[in-house]
XYZ file of C-alpha atoms in Angstrom:
722
model
C -1.043 57.628 98.768
C 0.501 54.957 100.942
C -0.240 52.319 98.310
C 1.260 54.601 95.652
C 4.254 55.280 97.916
C 3.569 58.991 97.755
C 4.746 59.340 101.345
C 4.908 63.136 101.562
C 1.269 63.449 100.506
C 0.357 60.597 102.852
C 2.142 62.323 105.750
C 0.278 65.557 105.036
C -3.053 63.689 104.956
C -2.277 61.835 108.196
C -1.361 65.144 109.837
C -4.795 66.512 108.922
C -6.704 63.352 109.957
C -4.731 62.533 113.117
C -6.680 64.655 115.607
C -10.005 63.176 114.484
C -8.604 59.636 114.731
C -7.386 60.282 118.280
C -10.732 61.752 119.358
C -12.562 58.751 117.877
C -10.302 56.317 119.736
C -8.950 54.856 116.475
C -5.490 54.442 117.948
C -4.558 51.288 116.041
C -5.600 52.891 112.758
C -3.488 55.991 113.358
C -0.530 53.888 114.516
C -0.778 51.783 111.356
C -0.727 54.856 109.124
C 2.343 56.317 110.841
C 4.183 52.974 110.929
C 3.831 52.753 107.140
C 5.877 55.945 106.666
C 9.672 55.849 106.195
C 11.607 57.302 109.132
C 13.013 60.114 106.951
C 9.500 61.278 106.062
C 8.400 60.995 109.678
C 11.335 63.155 110.816
C 10.313 65.972 108.488
C 6.763 66.048 109.891
C 7.110 66.799 113.633
C 3.320 66.833 114.051
C 3.341 63.110 113.303
C 6.100 62.606 115.873
C 3.810 64.354 118.347
C 1.025 61.928 117.407
C 3.359 59.084 118.365
C 3.699 60.742 121.757
C -0.111 60.831 121.994
C -0.385 57.150 121.069
C 2.186 56.029 123.626
C 0.653 58.268 126.311
C -2.848 56.923 125.714
C -1.494 53.395 126.037
C 0.153 54.223 129.381
C 3.728 53.997 128.015
C 4.637 57.316 129.548
C 8.445 57.337 129.288
C 8.299 56.559 125.569
C 5.616 59.207 125.138
C 7.876 61.822 126.756
C 10.679 60.837 124.393
C 8.504 61.298 121.288
C 7.134 64.627 122.549
C 10.686 65.843 123.230
C 11.710 64.885 119.675
C 8.661 66.738 118.320
C 9.542 69.803 120.414
C 13.155 69.816 119.148
C 12.067 69.466 115.518
C 9.507 72.264 115.856
C 12.057 74.575 117.480
C 14.449 73.854 114.617
C 11.707 74.748 112.124
C 10.695 77.786 114.235
C 7.176 76.345 114.471
C 5.931 77.991 117.669
C 2.497 76.358 117.485
C 4.196 72.974 117.176
C 6.451 73.722 120.168
C 3.389 74.644 122.214
C 1.644 71.413 121.191
C 4.703 69.320 122.110
C 4.979 71.012 125.514
C 1.262 70.436 126.013
C 1.785 66.738 125.245
C 4.600 66.477 127.784
C 2.423 68.187 130.388
C -0.401 65.740 129.637
C 1.895 62.839 130.512
C 2.249 64.291 134.015
C -1.412 65.322 134.288
C -2.479 61.805 133.327
C -0.397 60.539 136.252
C -1.682 63.308 138.575
C 1.782 64.845 138.946
C 0.857 68.539 138.892
C 4.216 69.807 140.154
C 5.950 68.395 137.078
C 3.239 69.575 134.667
C 3.017 73.187 135.850
C 6.176 74.648 134.255
C 5.504 72.912 130.931
C 1.990 74.328 130.768
C 3.140 77.818 131.695
C 5.761 77.770 128.921
C 3.248 76.436 126.394
C 0.806 79.176 127.401
C 3.527 81.846 127.081
C 4.353 80.673 123.562
C 0.659 80.616 122.612
C 0.350 84.332 123.517
C 1.911 85.271 120.200
C -0.302 82.947 118.155
C -3.694 83.628 116.636
C -5.314 80.409 117.871
C -7.917 81.043 120.552
C -8.942 77.367 120.700
C -5.378 76.182 121.358
C -4.983 78.744 124.131
C -8.339 77.725 125.618
C -7.220 74.087 125.659
C -4.071 75.065 127.544
C -6.110 77.046 130.065
C -8.313 73.975 130.601
C -5.226 71.882 131.289
C -3.861 74.495 133.669
C -7.231 74.456 135.431
C -7.108 70.676 135.788
C -3.558 70.896 137.058
C -4.534 73.514 139.654
C -7.315 71.201 140.808
C -4.804 68.370 141.139
C -2.691 70.719 143.271
C -5.653 71.228 145.606
C -6.516 74.718 144.327
C -10.125 74.481 143.083
C -10.651 78.259 143.202
C -7.803 78.919 140.781
C -9.030 76.029 138.637
C -12.486 77.592 138.309
C -10.983 80.974 137.383
C -8.897 79.393 134.609
C -11.914 77.483 133.307
C -13.884 80.724 133.157
C -11.071 82.328 131.162
C -11.090 79.374 128.755
C -14.854 79.679 128.284
C -14.503 83.391 127.529
C -11.941 82.610 124.816
C -14.366 80.130 123.281
C -17.199 82.618 123.749
C -19.377 79.983 125.401
C -21.344 79.749 128.629
C -20.732 77.365 131.530
C -20.545 73.713 130.453
C -20.338 70.443 132.359
C -17.163 68.536 131.555
C -14.813 66.089 133.237
C -12.876 68.872 134.887
C -15.975 70.468 136.391
C -17.079 67.070 137.712
C -13.662 66.471 139.270
C -13.842 69.933 140.846
C -17.138 68.880 142.413
C -15.620 65.615 143.638
C -12.656 67.335 145.261
C -14.734 70.148 146.785
C -17.390 67.894 148.305
C -20.256 68.438 145.855
C -20.706 64.699 145.587
C -24.408 64.533 144.717
C -23.996 66.935 141.784
C -20.959 65.080 140.459
C -22.692 61.739 140.819
C -25.803 62.792 138.896
C -23.720 63.977 135.945
C -21.436 60.947 135.968
C -24.306 58.456 136.069
C -25.824 60.064 132.967
C -22.449 59.915 131.213
C -21.906 56.297 132.265
C -25.199 55.319 130.648
C -24.272 57.152 127.442
C -20.875 55.435 127.383
C -22.488 52.040 127.973
C -24.785 52.501 124.988
C -21.900 53.709 122.821
C -19.851 50.669 123.836
C -22.717 48.361 122.861
C -22.618 49.980 119.415
C -18.897 49.224 119.208
C -17.835 52.844 119.678
C -14.673 53.359 121.745
C -13.556 56.614 123.316
C -10.005 57.830 123.760
C -8.477 56.554 127.047
C -8.873 59.147 129.818
C -6.703 57.609 132.524
C -7.820 58.456 136.049
C -10.545 60.693 134.573
C -12.632 57.748 133.342
C -16.287 58.234 134.262
C -16.566 54.810 135.895
C -13.476 55.347 138.046
C -14.698 58.663 139.442
C -18.139 57.149 140.053
C -16.601 54.206 141.909
C -14.780 56.555 144.275
C -17.962 58.544 144.941
C -19.832 55.303 145.704
C -17.089 54.358 148.189
C -17.290 57.785 149.810
C -21.063 57.267 150.132
C -20.666 53.819 151.700
C -22.058 51.923 148.707
C -19.622 49.048 148.421
C -21.601 47.002 145.890
C -22.012 49.755 143.267
C -18.438 50.923 143.925
C -17.138 47.440 143.116
C -19.331 47.152 140.012
C -18.034 50.471 138.659
C -14.422 49.548 139.440
C -14.731 46.147 137.762
C -16.315 47.822 134.743
C -13.363 50.247 134.797
C -10.953 47.309 134.685
C -12.809 46.046 131.622
C -12.553 49.501 130.004
C -8.805 49.553 130.639
C -8.402 46.161 128.999
C -10.653 47.100 126.077
C -8.759 50.347 125.449
C -5.377 48.668 126.021
C -4.655 51.125 128.846
C -2.910 49.458 131.803
C -2.924 52.818 133.603
C -6.743 52.822 133.635
C -6.654 49.216 134.828
C -4.263 50.088 137.662
C -6.429 52.977 138.900
C -9.505 50.739 138.638
C -7.765 48.098 140.778
C -7.114 50.696 143.476
C -10.783 51.761 143.374
C -11.788 48.094 143.611
C -9.664 47.808 146.744
C -11.610 50.713 148.271
C -14.914 49.059 147.365
C -13.810 45.674 148.708
C -13.341 47.160 152.171
C -17.029 48.173 152.181
C -18.553 44.823 151.263
C -21.944 44.241 152.862
C -22.264 41.568 155.506
C -19.404 42.726 157.690
C -15.772 43.688 157.252
C -14.046 42.167 154.249
C -11.005 39.985 154.861
C -8.097 42.392 155.004
C -5.813 40.093 153.058
C -8.072 40.199 149.998
C -8.269 43.993 149.855
C -4.504 44.201 150.411
C -3.954 41.797 147.513
C -6.059 44.020 145.241
C -4.012 47.091 146.176
C -0.789 45.185 145.604
C -1.971 44.297 142.094
C -2.571 48.000 141.430
C 0.905 48.861 142.728
C 2.566 46.143 140.641
C 0.822 47.388 137.513
C 1.761 50.989 138.303
C 5.372 50.005 138.916
C 5.487 48.177 135.582
C 4.464 51.485 133.978
C 6.972 53.436 136.113
C 4.033 55.490 137.477
C 4.694 56.233 141.163
C 1.385 58.064 141.466
C -0.533 54.759 141.483
C 1.236 53.958 144.748
C -0.246 57.060 146.384
C -3.884 55.989 146.058
C -3.071 52.353 146.796
C -1.175 53.499 149.906
C -4.262 55.459 150.964
C -6.325 52.274 150.731
C -3.660 50.220 152.497
C -3.542 52.805 155.284
C -7.245 52.183 155.833
C -7.041 48.400 155.445
C -4.297 48.060 158.055
C -5.268 51.008 160.243
C -8.934 50.112 160.597
C -7.966 46.554 161.541
C -5.617 47.785 164.272
C -2.193 47.336 162.644
C -1.069 50.926 163.169
C 2.619 50.408 162.507
C 2.022 49.135 158.980
C -0.730 51.722 158.409
C 1.618 54.551 159.373
C 4.291 53.218 157.020
C 1.905 53.208 154.072
C 0.586 56.636 155.067
C 4.114 58.077 155.035
C 4.824 56.574 151.624
C 1.513 57.732 150.144
C 1.814 61.260 151.532
C 5.413 61.565 150.326
C 4.436 60.557 146.780
C 1.396 62.862 146.816
C 3.412 65.862 147.953
C 6.172 65.054 145.425
C 3.506 65.015 142.725
C 1.933 68.187 144.136
C -1.440 66.566 144.962
C -2.435 68.031 148.331
C -5.920 66.500 148.244
C -4.730 62.890 148.212
C -2.169 63.763 150.884
C -4.988 65.163 153.031
C -7.106 62.037 152.519
C -4.223 59.824 153.603
C -3.646 61.916 156.738
C -7.378 61.814 157.508
C -7.431 58.029 157.215
C -4.374 57.607 159.431
C -5.849 59.924 162.065
C -9.089 57.934 162.008
C -7.074 54.744 162.515
C -5.536 56.150 165.704
C -8.990 57.073 167.022
C -10.299 53.571 166.306
C -7.291 52.124 168.138
C -8.202 54.171 171.246
C -5.248 56.524 170.809
C -7.262 59.751 170.447
C -4.452 62.156 171.312
C -2.243 60.930 168.479
C -5.267 60.829 166.210
C -6.107 64.478 166.871
C -2.611 65.627 165.954
C -2.868 63.924 162.553
C -6.486 64.961 161.980
C -5.696 68.620 162.616
C -3.037 68.491 159.890
C -5.524 66.850 157.551
C -8.157 69.491 158.320
C -5.750 72.303 157.422
C -4.987 70.671 154.065
C -8.668 70.030 153.367
C -9.510 73.656 154.088
C -6.779 74.701 151.675
C -8.260 72.350 149.056
C -11.786 73.655 149.671
C -13.204 70.158 150.296
C -16.325 70.358 152.465
C -16.787 66.568 152.510
C -13.259 65.915 153.703
C -13.745 68.576 156.378
C -16.952 66.870 157.533
C -15.194 63.500 157.817
C -12.288 65.081 159.705
C -14.699 66.820 162.089
C -16.472 63.522 162.753
C -13.270 61.757 163.757
C -12.103 64.763 165.778
C -15.427 64.780 167.648
C -14.997 61.088 168.456
C -11.427 61.702 169.645
C -12.426 64.623 171.884
C -15.281 62.505 173.239
C -12.877 59.717 174.160
C -10.697 62.308 175.925
C -13.727 63.611 177.900
C -13.475 67.093 176.353
C -17.159 68.053 175.958
C -16.633 71.624 174.757
C -14.273 70.581 171.955
C -16.567 67.671 171.109
C -19.580 69.972 170.826
C -17.715 72.434 168.591
C -16.685 69.655 166.201
C -20.182 68.169 166.161
C -21.780 71.535 165.412
C -19.494 72.030 162.399
C -20.009 68.414 161.326
C -23.813 68.610 161.408
C -23.842 71.942 159.604
C -21.703 70.517 156.785
C -23.682 67.278 156.566
C -27.079 68.990 156.548
C -25.978 71.555 153.957
C -24.331 69.103 151.559
C -26.467 65.960 152.119
C -23.729 63.879 153.732
C -26.258 61.821 155.733
C -24.411 58.621 154.788
C -21.378 59.721 156.808
C -23.470 59.352 159.970
C -25.919 56.623 158.995
C -23.872 53.828 157.378
C -20.277 52.612 157.094
C -18.348 54.541 154.454
C -14.776 54.814 153.230
C -13.929 57.923 155.261
C -16.356 57.311 158.124
C -16.394 54.820 161.010
C -16.756 51.143 160.072
C -19.709 51.093 162.487
C -22.022 54.078 161.944
C -23.382 53.650 165.471
C -20.099 55.024 166.764
C -21.531 58.503 166.095
C -24.908 57.958 167.814
C -23.806 59.376 171.216
C -22.668 62.519 169.386
C -26.095 62.823 167.757
C -27.929 62.308 171.049
C -25.795 64.965 172.747
C -26.472 67.400 169.895
C -30.211 66.758 170.158
C -30.071 67.357 173.894
C -28.340 70.706 173.230
C -31.011 71.641 170.683
C -28.583 71.565 167.727
C -30.004 70.547 164.310
C -32.831 68.721 166.106
C -34.881 67.821 163.013
C -31.834 66.703 161.060
C -30.512 64.614 163.962
C -33.944 63.039 164.359
C -33.921 62.025 160.706
C -30.456 60.487 161.019
C -31.444 58.504 164.105
C -34.584 57.292 162.337
C -32.451 56.053 159.424
C -30.543 53.943 161.946
C -33.786 52.652 163.470
C -32.995 54.506 166.702
C -35.563 57.284 166.626
C -36.781 56.564 170.177
C -33.377 55.970 171.733
C -32.319 58.135 174.679
C -29.083 56.448 175.785
C -26.526 54.794 173.524
C -22.937 53.554 174.056
C -21.801 53.951 170.430
C -22.279 50.340 169.351
C -25.014 47.774 168.885
C -25.070 44.764 171.169
C -25.380 41.572 169.121
C -26.375 38.413 170.970
C -26.241 34.813 169.769
C -28.389 32.396 171.763
C -29.006 29.625 169.205
C -26.396 26.874 169.152
C -24.222 28.713 171.660
C -23.997 31.943 173.629
C -21.845 34.785 172.329
C -22.128 38.561 172.645
C -20.524 41.309 170.545
C -20.126 45.003 171.322
C -20.207 46.300 167.765
C -17.537 44.271 165.974
C -15.747 43.119 169.157
C -16.765 39.889 170.853
C -16.948 39.925 174.637
C -14.372 37.366 175.704
C -15.028 34.876 178.482
C -12.732 36.630 180.956
C -14.544 39.953 180.427
C -17.640 38.539 182.158
C -15.473 38.037 185.287
C -17.849 35.371 186.606
C -20.297 32.835 185.154
C -23.223 34.279 187.094
C -22.865 37.579 185.210
C -23.366 35.677 181.943
C -26.298 33.754 183.390
C -27.881 36.959 184.674
C -27.732 38.424 181.184
C -29.135 35.199 179.708
C -32.001 35.398 182.198
C -32.747 39.017 181.261
C -32.622 38.124 177.561
C -34.933 35.147 178.044
C -37.515 37.243 179.906
C -36.858 40.458 177.987
C -40.550 41.301 177.697
C -41.129 41.920 181.408
C -39.687 43.278 184.635
C -37.906 40.789 186.888
C -37.715 41.370 190.616
C -34.302 41.100 192.217
C -35.511 38.421 194.642
C -36.996 36.400 191.776
C -33.699 36.446 189.892
C -31.761 35.616 193.045
C -33.980 32.571 193.637
C -33.481 31.395 190.043
C -29.705 31.869 189.925
C -28.752 31.163 193.580
C -31.427 28.720 194.764
C -29.222 27.220 197.477
C -28.227 30.518 199.127
C -30.066 32.455 201.784
C -31.766 35.715 200.808
C -29.005 38.031 202.064
C -26.210 36.039 200.425
C -28.164 35.719 197.180
C -28.824 39.482 197.069
C -25.152 40.168 197.722
C -24.077 37.863 194.899
C -26.735 39.395 192.656
C -25.192 42.858 193.125
C -21.727 41.506 192.346
C -22.989 39.739 189.214
C -24.933 42.820 188.070
C -21.853 44.999 188.457
C -19.770 42.528 186.424
C -22.506 42.365 183.787
C -22.617 46.146 183.408
C -18.833 46.286 183.022
C -18.926 43.555 180.379
C -21.652 45.256 178.338
C -20.496 48.878 178.759
C -16.902 48.983 180.008
C -16.456 52.700 179.214
C -19.682 53.921 180.837
C -19.125 56.401 183.681
C -20.866 55.400 186.933
C -23.188 58.412 186.859
C -24.585 57.544 183.405
C -27.563 55.193 183.086
C -27.066 51.855 181.374
C -28.084 51.770 177.723
C -29.221 48.151 178.057
C -30.481 47.404 181.561
C -33.324 49.433 183.047
C -34.038 49.550 186.760
C -37.178 50.480 188.672
C -36.567 50.059 192.364
C -35.725 46.393 192.837
C -36.997 45.396 189.387
C -34.796 45.018 186.314
C -35.269 44.346 182.617
C -33.644 44.901 179.234
C -34.635 48.270 177.835
C -37.257 47.661 175.098
C -35.744 50.450 172.975
C -32.133 49.322 173.482
C -29.970 48.919 170.376
C -29.742 45.156 170.711
C -29.873 42.507 167.988
C -30.930 39.074 169.206
C -30.595 36.077 166.901
C -33.592 34.236 168.370
C -35.826 37.281 167.890
C -34.567 37.757 164.323
C -35.130 34.042 163.691
C -38.726 34.126 164.932
C -39.462 37.305 162.965
C -38.063 35.806 159.736
C -40.143 32.644 160.250
C -43.313 34.690 160.693
C -42.461 36.867 157.696
C -41.752 33.887 155.452
C -44.951 32.039 156.300
C -47.006 35.206 155.899
C -45.506 35.819 152.457
C -46.262 32.247 151.417
C -49.850 32.655 152.622
C -50.114 35.657 150.289
C -48.760 33.651 147.361
C -45.315 35.305 147.253
C -43.286 32.109 146.960
C -39.859 33.493 146.066
C -39.897 36.094 148.844
C -41.355 33.642 151.358
C -38.750 30.971 150.623
C -35.970 33.581 150.900
C -37.231 34.673 154.335
C -37.488 31.081 155.594
C -34.015 30.277 154.293
C -32.734 33.316 156.160
C -34.505 32.106 159.302
C -33.042 28.619 159.110
C -29.636 30.159 158.512
C -29.939 31.790 161.936
C -31.025 28.542 163.609
C -27.576 27.241 164.539
C -28.911 24.960 167.279
C -30.917 24.851 170.490
C -31.579 27.922 172.607
C -28.845 28.547 175.218
C -27.370 25.035 175.201
C -25.212 25.881 178.238
C -28.466 26.475 180.166
C -30.029 23.198 179.008
C -30.987 22.178 182.556
C -32.156 25.583 183.780
C -35.916 25.758 184.303
C -36.012 29.477 183.447
C -34.826 28.776 179.876
C -37.007 25.722 179.160
C -40.176 27.494 178.000
C -38.314 29.753 175.567
C -36.369 26.781 174.229
C -39.558 24.834 173.530
C -41.230 27.875 171.964
C -38.350 28.335 169.539
C -38.249 24.607 168.719
C -41.920 24.760 167.766
C -41.332 27.819 165.589
C -38.430 26.064 163.869
C -40.364 22.868 163.177
C -43.374 24.657 161.705
C -41.252 26.990 159.581
C -38.953 24.210 158.357
C -41.957 22.031 157.508
C -43.460 24.885 155.478
C -40.159 25.515 153.721
C -39.630 21.833 152.855
C -43.172 21.588 151.491
C -42.717 24.678 149.327
C -39.325 23.514 148.057
C -40.831 20.212 146.891
C -43.620 22.157 145.174
C -40.931 24.139 143.368
C -39.060 20.982 142.377
C -36.070 21.763 144.614
C -35.969 18.256 146.067
C -32.331 18.165 147.214
C -32.742 21.238 149.405
C -36.060 19.903 150.719
C -34.287 16.701 151.809
C -31.704 18.726 153.744
C -34.428 20.741 155.496
C -36.212 17.509 156.457
C -32.952 16.131 157.818
C -32.751 19.140 160.140
C -36.379 18.661 161.212
C -35.807 15.020 162.107
C -32.582 15.816 163.959
C -34.716 17.936 166.300
C -37.850 15.753 166.355
C -37.418 12.210 165.050
C -41.198 11.684 165.183
C -42.138 14.557 162.833
C -43.927 12.182 160.460
C -44.615 14.672 157.691
C -40.861 15.178 157.197
C -40.514 11.454 156.434
C -43.293 11.675 153.839
C -41.634 14.665 152.155
C -38.339 12.731 152.086
C -40.053 9.674 150.586
C -41.660 11.770 147.854
C -38.451 13.709 147.108
C -36.266 10.584 146.885
C -38.779 8.923 144.569
C -38.909 11.946 142.279
C -35.105 11.904 142.209
C -35.229 8.268 141.045
C -34.060 6.726 144.323
C -36.898 4.354 145.346
C -34.704 2.253 147.682
C -33.816 5.343 149.708
C -37.489 6.352 149.842
C -38.400 2.922 151.249
C -35.592 3.179 153.810
C -37.097 6.515 154.950
C -40.343 4.697 155.668
C -38.553 2.065 157.746
C -36.769 4.773 159.765
C -40.118 6.478 160.334
C -41.741 3.288 161.582
C -38.814 2.520 163.888
C -38.748 6.036 165.373
C -42.498 6.143 166.026
C -42.431 2.715 167.664
C -39.392 3.503 169.803
C -40.463 6.992 170.909
C -44.263 6.805 171.031
C -45.212 3.163 170.679
C -47.215 4.018 167.548
C -47.337 2.855 163.938
C -47.069 5.262 160.997
C -50.250 7.096 160.046
C -52.556 6.036 157.216
C -51.151 8.802 154.957
C -47.588 7.547 155.463
C -48.550 3.895 154.906
C -50.461 4.746 151.713
C -47.499 6.701 150.318
C -45.174 3.812 151.168
C -47.400 1.330 149.377
C -47.630 3.461 146.239
C -43.838 3.841 146.132
C -43.257 0.135 146.840
C -45.635 -0.946 144.087
C -44.127 1.481 141.572
C -47.331 3.489 141.168
C -46.362 6.308 138.739
C -49.129 8.611 140.015
C -47.480 10.005 143.126
C -49.549 12.337 145.305
C -48.980 16.078 145.232
C -47.089 17.532 148.130
C -50.169 19.455 149.287
C -51.880 16.146 150.149
C -49.031 14.966 152.341
């Protein structure tokens, strides 16, 4: 028809085929058909004008979409086509629903539904009820949304079905595990369809991958959250939908804040959110700013910049309330309240959190309520309000146990504390009160703290290799916090001899050898008091230390204390790596030994280099390093990774210049890399070091290897014979 220039027939055919083309994602095809029609023909077919609205909406050009829908509505009213008017109103409402602006969509949907009352089209009315249901959900009214969905199903005469709306209801009402299971199945189906070249119609913020990314962030799974968000960005680009891309950028910002290995640099996550905002602004979609502002509230608030966090929270909440989205407004308030608690301003935090809790109750979100209760419990705990703390914890544990929110208390998550150990004192207090004992025990076991009795709400992390530094959770203990050097030395002494009790007099003799007994004991008490304040500054005097145990005049580090020690982790990784290699698991063994050498930043307690009490531990760790590094270098040469083996040998020889086997490995590696002169120089360095340090010549094995390299013998020995 188009080729024959029979435009009226072509327009009629396009009208019939348009819906199928939209559902199949053939947007370019449909646009090409309509573009081929003269404007006069297009004007006499308002359904086609409505299709133009659909095309512009699906490509995130929302203002132009509204214009086309308005033209379609006017033409249909002129032709007294009530069904067409209803469709045009539905299209205008979809523009606002796509942007999560329920306040603007509501009146359009109600008018479209009123018009549809007089029409004999049950399916069209059911579609409007579905949209009203989605809009009610966006307004934070999941109960009304479910009622409207039920009415739509009755019109279609079908039973309950799982669709995007039902999954979003589950997301916004805290049924995260159910929503996740459905979405993961859909994501796999969509992946396979994409591999076959099949595209779906753009779904804006409803894209499966985008909802999944948010659920992963809620669950504290930063890696999967980022993968889903990045895949969402690719979907947006593939479907030519900048709106999808903008939402995906915001979700990527959430995921970036949860990167494993410690807090992500704030500037990078902020840059991601700013990209989302810029893209949203280019589309004239304010709603993008709301979610980005939520993320920025967390990025700034959780890093202590409360003034900027509060500014973004105000902006995000204002946009959310303007759009009618109470749920996002509640999430922003929750995040701001949490930021105040983290900044040790619990009173201000409680005021904000109570507002958030009211909104979350209105929205019916059990997960949001659980997160709010957690932060409120922490705030009441900081204010020394045990009854209020207990009430919040009881509600929190009930919600978490019922809905499987273990992650909120066992790992960092988007709505939870950046350090999950912050909640451990709450769990211990609940266990002591007999509340949810089995569940609390399981949570503590997940944290590796099943036997713990006392906990300050953070792990103590201690660096002893290459320097001495101590962190309470994410905060390093500064030099002035120790108050005196002897407090640091006392802790170093306890760490060095952590496997046994130390008598007070023994420690006094080691740390104050030139003082009399009375003076040494007096200084010991002063140093111990300073040490306790440095490790646990908020501990009341009547509460036992979580780290230092006392039995009469004997002291030690508690064996069960939540303390990470780099030297212990180093030794454990060395043992693990060598054991794995003994079992033939080369890849895993090499990975463990690399991890061990990554921890070995230098000698043990270098600032105690001349203290006799640290000498034995220093030599023990040196021996562990040399044996592990030797094993790693040998295995790397076996695997053909000669460059890395050379670097490991360099580290061995920096510690022990007479470790002859390291020279042989270097000689073999340089020769295999085609650098015979360097291999021969390694031999000369070996001979010089042995003569200077020990008065010895190189061993027979080293001399034989040197001769074979010097003579150009192509049959080099295997590394196992070195």
